[in-house]
Coordinates of C-alpha atoms in Angstrom, one line a residue:
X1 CA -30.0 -14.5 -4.9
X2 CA -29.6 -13.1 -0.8
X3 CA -28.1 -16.2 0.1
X4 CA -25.6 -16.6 -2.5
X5 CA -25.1 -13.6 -2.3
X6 CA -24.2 -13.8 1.7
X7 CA -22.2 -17.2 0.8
X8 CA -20.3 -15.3 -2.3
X9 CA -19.5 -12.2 0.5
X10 CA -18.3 -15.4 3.4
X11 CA -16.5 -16.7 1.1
X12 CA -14.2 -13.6 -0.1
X13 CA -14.0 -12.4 3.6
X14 CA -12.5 -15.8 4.5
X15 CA -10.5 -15.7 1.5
X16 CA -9.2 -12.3 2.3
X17 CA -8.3 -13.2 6.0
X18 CA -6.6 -16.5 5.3
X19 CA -4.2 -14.0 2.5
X20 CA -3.3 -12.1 5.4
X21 CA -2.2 -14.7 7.9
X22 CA -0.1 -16.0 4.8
X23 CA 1.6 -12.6 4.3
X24 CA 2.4 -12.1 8.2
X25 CA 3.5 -15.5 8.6
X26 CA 5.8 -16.0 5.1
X27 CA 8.8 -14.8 6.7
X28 CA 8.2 -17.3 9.9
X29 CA 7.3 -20.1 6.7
X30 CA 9.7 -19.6 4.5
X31 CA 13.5 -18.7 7.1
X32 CA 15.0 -21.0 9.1
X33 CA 15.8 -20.7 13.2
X34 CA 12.4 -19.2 14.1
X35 CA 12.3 -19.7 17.6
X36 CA 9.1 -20.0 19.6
X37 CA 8.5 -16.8 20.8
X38 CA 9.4 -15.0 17.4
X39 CA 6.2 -17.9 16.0
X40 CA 4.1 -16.9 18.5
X41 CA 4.2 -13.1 18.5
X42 CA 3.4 -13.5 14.6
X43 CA 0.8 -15.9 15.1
X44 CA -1.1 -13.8 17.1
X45 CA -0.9 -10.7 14.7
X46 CA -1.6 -12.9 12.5
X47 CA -5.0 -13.7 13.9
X48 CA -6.3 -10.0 15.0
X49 CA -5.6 -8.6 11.3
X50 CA -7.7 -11.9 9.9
X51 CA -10.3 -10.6 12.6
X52 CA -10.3 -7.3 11.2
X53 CA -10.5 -8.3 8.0
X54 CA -13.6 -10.3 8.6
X55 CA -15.0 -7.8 10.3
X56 CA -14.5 -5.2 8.1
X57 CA -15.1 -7.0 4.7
X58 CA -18.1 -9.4 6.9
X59 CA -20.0 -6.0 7.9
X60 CA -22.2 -4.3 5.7
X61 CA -21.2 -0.5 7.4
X62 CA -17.6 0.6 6.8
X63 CA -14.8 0.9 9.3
X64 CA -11.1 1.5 8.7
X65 CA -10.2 -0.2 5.6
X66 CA -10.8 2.2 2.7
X67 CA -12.1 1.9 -0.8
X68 CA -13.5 -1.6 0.6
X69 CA -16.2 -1.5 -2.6
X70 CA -13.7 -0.4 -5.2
X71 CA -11.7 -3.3 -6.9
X72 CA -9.2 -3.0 -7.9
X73 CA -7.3 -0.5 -5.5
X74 CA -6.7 -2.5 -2.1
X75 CA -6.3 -5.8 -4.3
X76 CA -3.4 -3.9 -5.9
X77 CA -1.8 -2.5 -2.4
X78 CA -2.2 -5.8 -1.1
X79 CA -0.2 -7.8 -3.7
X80 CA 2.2 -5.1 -3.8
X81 CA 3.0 -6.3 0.1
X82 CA 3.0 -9.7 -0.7
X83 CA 5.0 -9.5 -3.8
X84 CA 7.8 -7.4 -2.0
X85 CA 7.9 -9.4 1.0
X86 CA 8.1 -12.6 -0.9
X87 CA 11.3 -11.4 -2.5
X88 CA 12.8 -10.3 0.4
X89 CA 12.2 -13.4 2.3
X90 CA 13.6 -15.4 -0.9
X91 CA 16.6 -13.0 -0.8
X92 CA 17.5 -13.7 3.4
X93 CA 16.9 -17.1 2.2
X94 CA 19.2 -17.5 -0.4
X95 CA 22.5 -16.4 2.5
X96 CA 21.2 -20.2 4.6
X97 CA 19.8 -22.0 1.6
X98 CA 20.9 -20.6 -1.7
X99 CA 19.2 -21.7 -4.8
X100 CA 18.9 -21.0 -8.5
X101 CA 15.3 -18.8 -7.3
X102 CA 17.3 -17.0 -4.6
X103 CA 20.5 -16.4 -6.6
X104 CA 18.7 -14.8 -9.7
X105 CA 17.2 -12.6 -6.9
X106 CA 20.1 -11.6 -5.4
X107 CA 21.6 -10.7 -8.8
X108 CA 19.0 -8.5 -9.8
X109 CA 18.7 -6.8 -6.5
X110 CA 21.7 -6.3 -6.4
X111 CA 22.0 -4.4 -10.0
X112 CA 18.7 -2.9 -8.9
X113 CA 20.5 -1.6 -5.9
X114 CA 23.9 -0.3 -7.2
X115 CA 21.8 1.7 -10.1
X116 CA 19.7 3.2 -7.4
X117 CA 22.4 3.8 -4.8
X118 CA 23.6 7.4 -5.8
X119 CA 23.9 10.5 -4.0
X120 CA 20.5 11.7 -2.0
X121 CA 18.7 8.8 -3.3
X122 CA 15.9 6.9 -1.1
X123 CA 18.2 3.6 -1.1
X124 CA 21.3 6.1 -0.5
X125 CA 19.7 7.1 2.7
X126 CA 18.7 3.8 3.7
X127 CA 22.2 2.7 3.6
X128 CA 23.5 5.7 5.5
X129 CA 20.7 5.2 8.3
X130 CA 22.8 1.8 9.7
X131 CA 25.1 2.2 12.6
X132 CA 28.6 2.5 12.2
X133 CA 30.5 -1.1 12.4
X134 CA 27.8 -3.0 10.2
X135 CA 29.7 -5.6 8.4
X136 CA 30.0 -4.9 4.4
X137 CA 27.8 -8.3 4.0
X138 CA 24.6 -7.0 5.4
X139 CA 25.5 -3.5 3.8
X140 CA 25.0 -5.1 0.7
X141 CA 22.3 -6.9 2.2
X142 CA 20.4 -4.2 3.0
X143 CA 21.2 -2.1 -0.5
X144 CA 19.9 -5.0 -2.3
X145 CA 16.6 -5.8 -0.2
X146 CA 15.7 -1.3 -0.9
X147 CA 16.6 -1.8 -4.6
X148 CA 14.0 -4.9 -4.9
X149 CA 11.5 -3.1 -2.6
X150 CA 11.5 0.1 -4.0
X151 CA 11.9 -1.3 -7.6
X152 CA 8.2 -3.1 -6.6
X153 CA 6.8 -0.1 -5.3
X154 CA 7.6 1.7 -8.9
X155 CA 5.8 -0.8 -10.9
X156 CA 2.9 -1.1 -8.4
X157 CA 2.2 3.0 -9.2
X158 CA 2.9 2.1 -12.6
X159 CA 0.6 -0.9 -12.4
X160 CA -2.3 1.4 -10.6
X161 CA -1.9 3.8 -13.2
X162 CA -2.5 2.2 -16.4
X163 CA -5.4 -0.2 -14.9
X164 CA -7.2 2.9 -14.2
X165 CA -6.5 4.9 -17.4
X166 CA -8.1 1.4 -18.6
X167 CA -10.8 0.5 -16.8
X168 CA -11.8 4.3 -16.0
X169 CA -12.0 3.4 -12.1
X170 CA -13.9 4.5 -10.0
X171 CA -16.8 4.6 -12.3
X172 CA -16.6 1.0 -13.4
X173 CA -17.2 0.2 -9.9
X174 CA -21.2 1.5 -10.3
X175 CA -22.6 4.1 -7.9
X176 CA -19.2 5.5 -5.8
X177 CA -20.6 5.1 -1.6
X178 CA -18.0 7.7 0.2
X179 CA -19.5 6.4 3.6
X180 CA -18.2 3.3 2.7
X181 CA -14.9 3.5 0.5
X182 CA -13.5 6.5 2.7
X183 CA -14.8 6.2 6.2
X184 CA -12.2 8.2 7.5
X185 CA -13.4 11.2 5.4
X186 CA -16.5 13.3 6.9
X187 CA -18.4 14.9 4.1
X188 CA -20.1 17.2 6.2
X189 CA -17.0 18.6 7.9
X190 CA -17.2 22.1 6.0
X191 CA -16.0 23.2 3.3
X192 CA -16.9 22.6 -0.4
X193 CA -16.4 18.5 -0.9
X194 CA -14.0 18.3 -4.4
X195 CA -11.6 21.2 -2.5
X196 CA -11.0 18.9 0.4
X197 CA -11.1 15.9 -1.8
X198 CA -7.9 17.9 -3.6
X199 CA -6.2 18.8 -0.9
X200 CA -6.4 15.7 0.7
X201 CA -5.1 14.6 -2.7
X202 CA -2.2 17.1 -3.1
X203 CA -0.8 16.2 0.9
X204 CA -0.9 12.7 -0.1
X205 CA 0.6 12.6 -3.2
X206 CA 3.3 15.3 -1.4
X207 CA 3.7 12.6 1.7
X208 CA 4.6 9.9 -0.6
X209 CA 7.2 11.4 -2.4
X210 CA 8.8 12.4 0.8
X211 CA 8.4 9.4 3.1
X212 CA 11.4 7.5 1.6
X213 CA 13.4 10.2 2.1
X214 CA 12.3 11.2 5.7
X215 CA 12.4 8.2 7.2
X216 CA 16.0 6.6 7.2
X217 CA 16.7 10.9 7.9
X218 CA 14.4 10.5 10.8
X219 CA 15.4 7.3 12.3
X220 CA 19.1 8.4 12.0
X221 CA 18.2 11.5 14.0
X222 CA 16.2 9.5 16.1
X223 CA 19.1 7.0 16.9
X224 CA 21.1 9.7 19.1
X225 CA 18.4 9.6 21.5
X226 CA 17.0 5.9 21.1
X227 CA 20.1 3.8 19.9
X228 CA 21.0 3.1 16.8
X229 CA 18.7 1.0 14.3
X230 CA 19.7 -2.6 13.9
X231 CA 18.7 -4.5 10.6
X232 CA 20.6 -7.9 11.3
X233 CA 17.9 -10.0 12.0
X234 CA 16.1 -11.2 9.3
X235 CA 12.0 -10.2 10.0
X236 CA 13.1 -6.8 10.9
X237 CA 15.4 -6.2 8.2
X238 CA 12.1 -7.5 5.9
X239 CA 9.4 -5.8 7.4
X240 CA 11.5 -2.7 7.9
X241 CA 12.7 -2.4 4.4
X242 CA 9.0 -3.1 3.0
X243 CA 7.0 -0.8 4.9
X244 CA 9.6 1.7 4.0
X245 CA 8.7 0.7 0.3
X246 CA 5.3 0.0 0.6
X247 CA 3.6 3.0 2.7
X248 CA 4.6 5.6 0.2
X249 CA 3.6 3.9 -2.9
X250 CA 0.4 3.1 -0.9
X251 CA -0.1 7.0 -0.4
X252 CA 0.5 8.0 -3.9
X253 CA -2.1 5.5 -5.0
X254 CA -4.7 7.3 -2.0
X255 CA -4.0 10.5 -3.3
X256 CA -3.8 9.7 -7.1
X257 CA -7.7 7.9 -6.3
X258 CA -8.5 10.9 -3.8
X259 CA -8.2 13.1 -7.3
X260 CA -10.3 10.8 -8.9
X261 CA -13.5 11.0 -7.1
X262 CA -13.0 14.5 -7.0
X263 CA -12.9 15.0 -10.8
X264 CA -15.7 12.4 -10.8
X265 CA -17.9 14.3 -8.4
X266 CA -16.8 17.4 -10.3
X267 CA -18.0 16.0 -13.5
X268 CA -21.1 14.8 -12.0
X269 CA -21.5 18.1 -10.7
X270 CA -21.3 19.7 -14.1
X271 CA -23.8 17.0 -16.0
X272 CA -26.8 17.6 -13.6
X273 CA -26.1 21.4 -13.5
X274 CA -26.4 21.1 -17.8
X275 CA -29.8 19.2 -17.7
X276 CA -30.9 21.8 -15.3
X277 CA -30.4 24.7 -17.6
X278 CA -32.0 22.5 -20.1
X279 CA -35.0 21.7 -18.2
X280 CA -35.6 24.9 -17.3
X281 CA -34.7 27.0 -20.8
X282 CA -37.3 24.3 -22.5
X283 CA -39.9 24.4 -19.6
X284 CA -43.1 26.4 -20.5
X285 CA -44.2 29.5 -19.3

């Protein structure tokens, strides 16, 4: 049972590494013109996140990646990314090789985009954070690739959310390790644990709700000093437009599981304070 259990553990670490070259690499895949340098620059990220993957997922100690033991929360996050950078790249597609895939795409972005596109809205701001003379083409470009991004991100929270109203997560998962699933987090750092558990919790959820409308306000602040933001060329304007999508969904879903484990640990808490009373109301004399 050790060595298929070692085999089982290879197995999903390689599995797991090989996913993320695909992800960073689908753009360079999937558009045409790549030059060399553009192929080798992602190759090489390419290869240190699969080392860090193995590493991390190889290792029995944790490291950076957190909730590494807790299916299905990073599984979840990581097809989120996939999903949204997939359509994106389909979508950039469809302007040198349209098809019947990229064209329904484009449609529904593009519905997607103009629905979303009102006053103070995340996909408003995006628009207004491009520099004066961008042609109306990659305008719309741009409006579409937020809607379908941020239209991902919504049903990836949405997603989380029911899978762990029905699978109960993180208890499902057995015995919760916090060395392990939240490395970054130091137990002993003072403090009562479920309080900084909830704050933690509270700032995350906060962060997320305010990251897609800080950014493009940041960046076009930023742009006085630095230059102005340039989304023409077709990696950037996908990797741009999906971080911008995916890190905030990604914190509501750490602070939405942060509040988890503390109710968990609370309810824990609570149980084993219950059989003590017990035990010690029906101890004898």
């Amino acid at each position: 049972m050790g060595q298929k259990a070692v085999i089982s553990r290879l197995t999903g670490t390689l599995a797991r590494a090989f996913l993320v070259i695909l992800l960073i690499a689908l753009p360079s895949l999937m558009l045409p013109g790549v030059n060399s340098d553009a192929a080798q620059i992602v190759a090489l990220v390419g290869i240190f996140a699969a080392a860090l993957v193995i590493f991390e997922y190889a290792s029995t100690y944790p490291g950076l990646v957190e909730f590494r033991d807790a299916p299905p929360f990073n599984r979840i996050r990581f097809a989120s990314l996939f999903v949204t950078v997939l359509l994106l790249t389909l979508l950039v597609r469809g302007a040198y090789a349209p098809s019947t895939l990229t064209n329904l795409i484009a449609a529904v972005g593009t519905l997607i985009g103009h629905a979303i596109d009102f006053p103070y809205s995340p996909v408003r701001l995006v628009v207004l954070m491009l520099p004066p003379g961008t042609s109306t083409e990659n305008i719309a470009l741009v409006r579409t690739s937020a809607g379908i991004a941020y239209l991902v991100s919504l049903l990836t929270l949405a997603i989380f959310l029911i899978i762990l109203r029905i699978q109960g997560w993180p208890k499902q998962t057995g015995a919760f390790n916090v060395w392990v699933n939240l490395p970054t987090f130091d137990p002993t750092a003072g403090g009562d644990v479920v309080d900084r558990l909830e704050r933690d919790a509270r700032f995350n959820i906060a962060l997320g709700f305010l990251l897609p409308f800080l950014t493009p306000a940041v960046i076009k602040a930023a742009a006085a000093t630095f230059g102005s933001v340039s989304l023409m060329n077709p990696q950037t304007l996908i990797w741009t437009v999906a971080a911008w999508a995916f890190l905030p969904a990604s914190l509501f879903m750490r602070g939405i599981a942060m509040g988890r484990i503390a109710a968990m640990i609370e309810h824990k808490r609570k149980l084993n304070g219950d059989q003590a009373e017990r035990e010690s109301t029906f101890a004898p004399a």
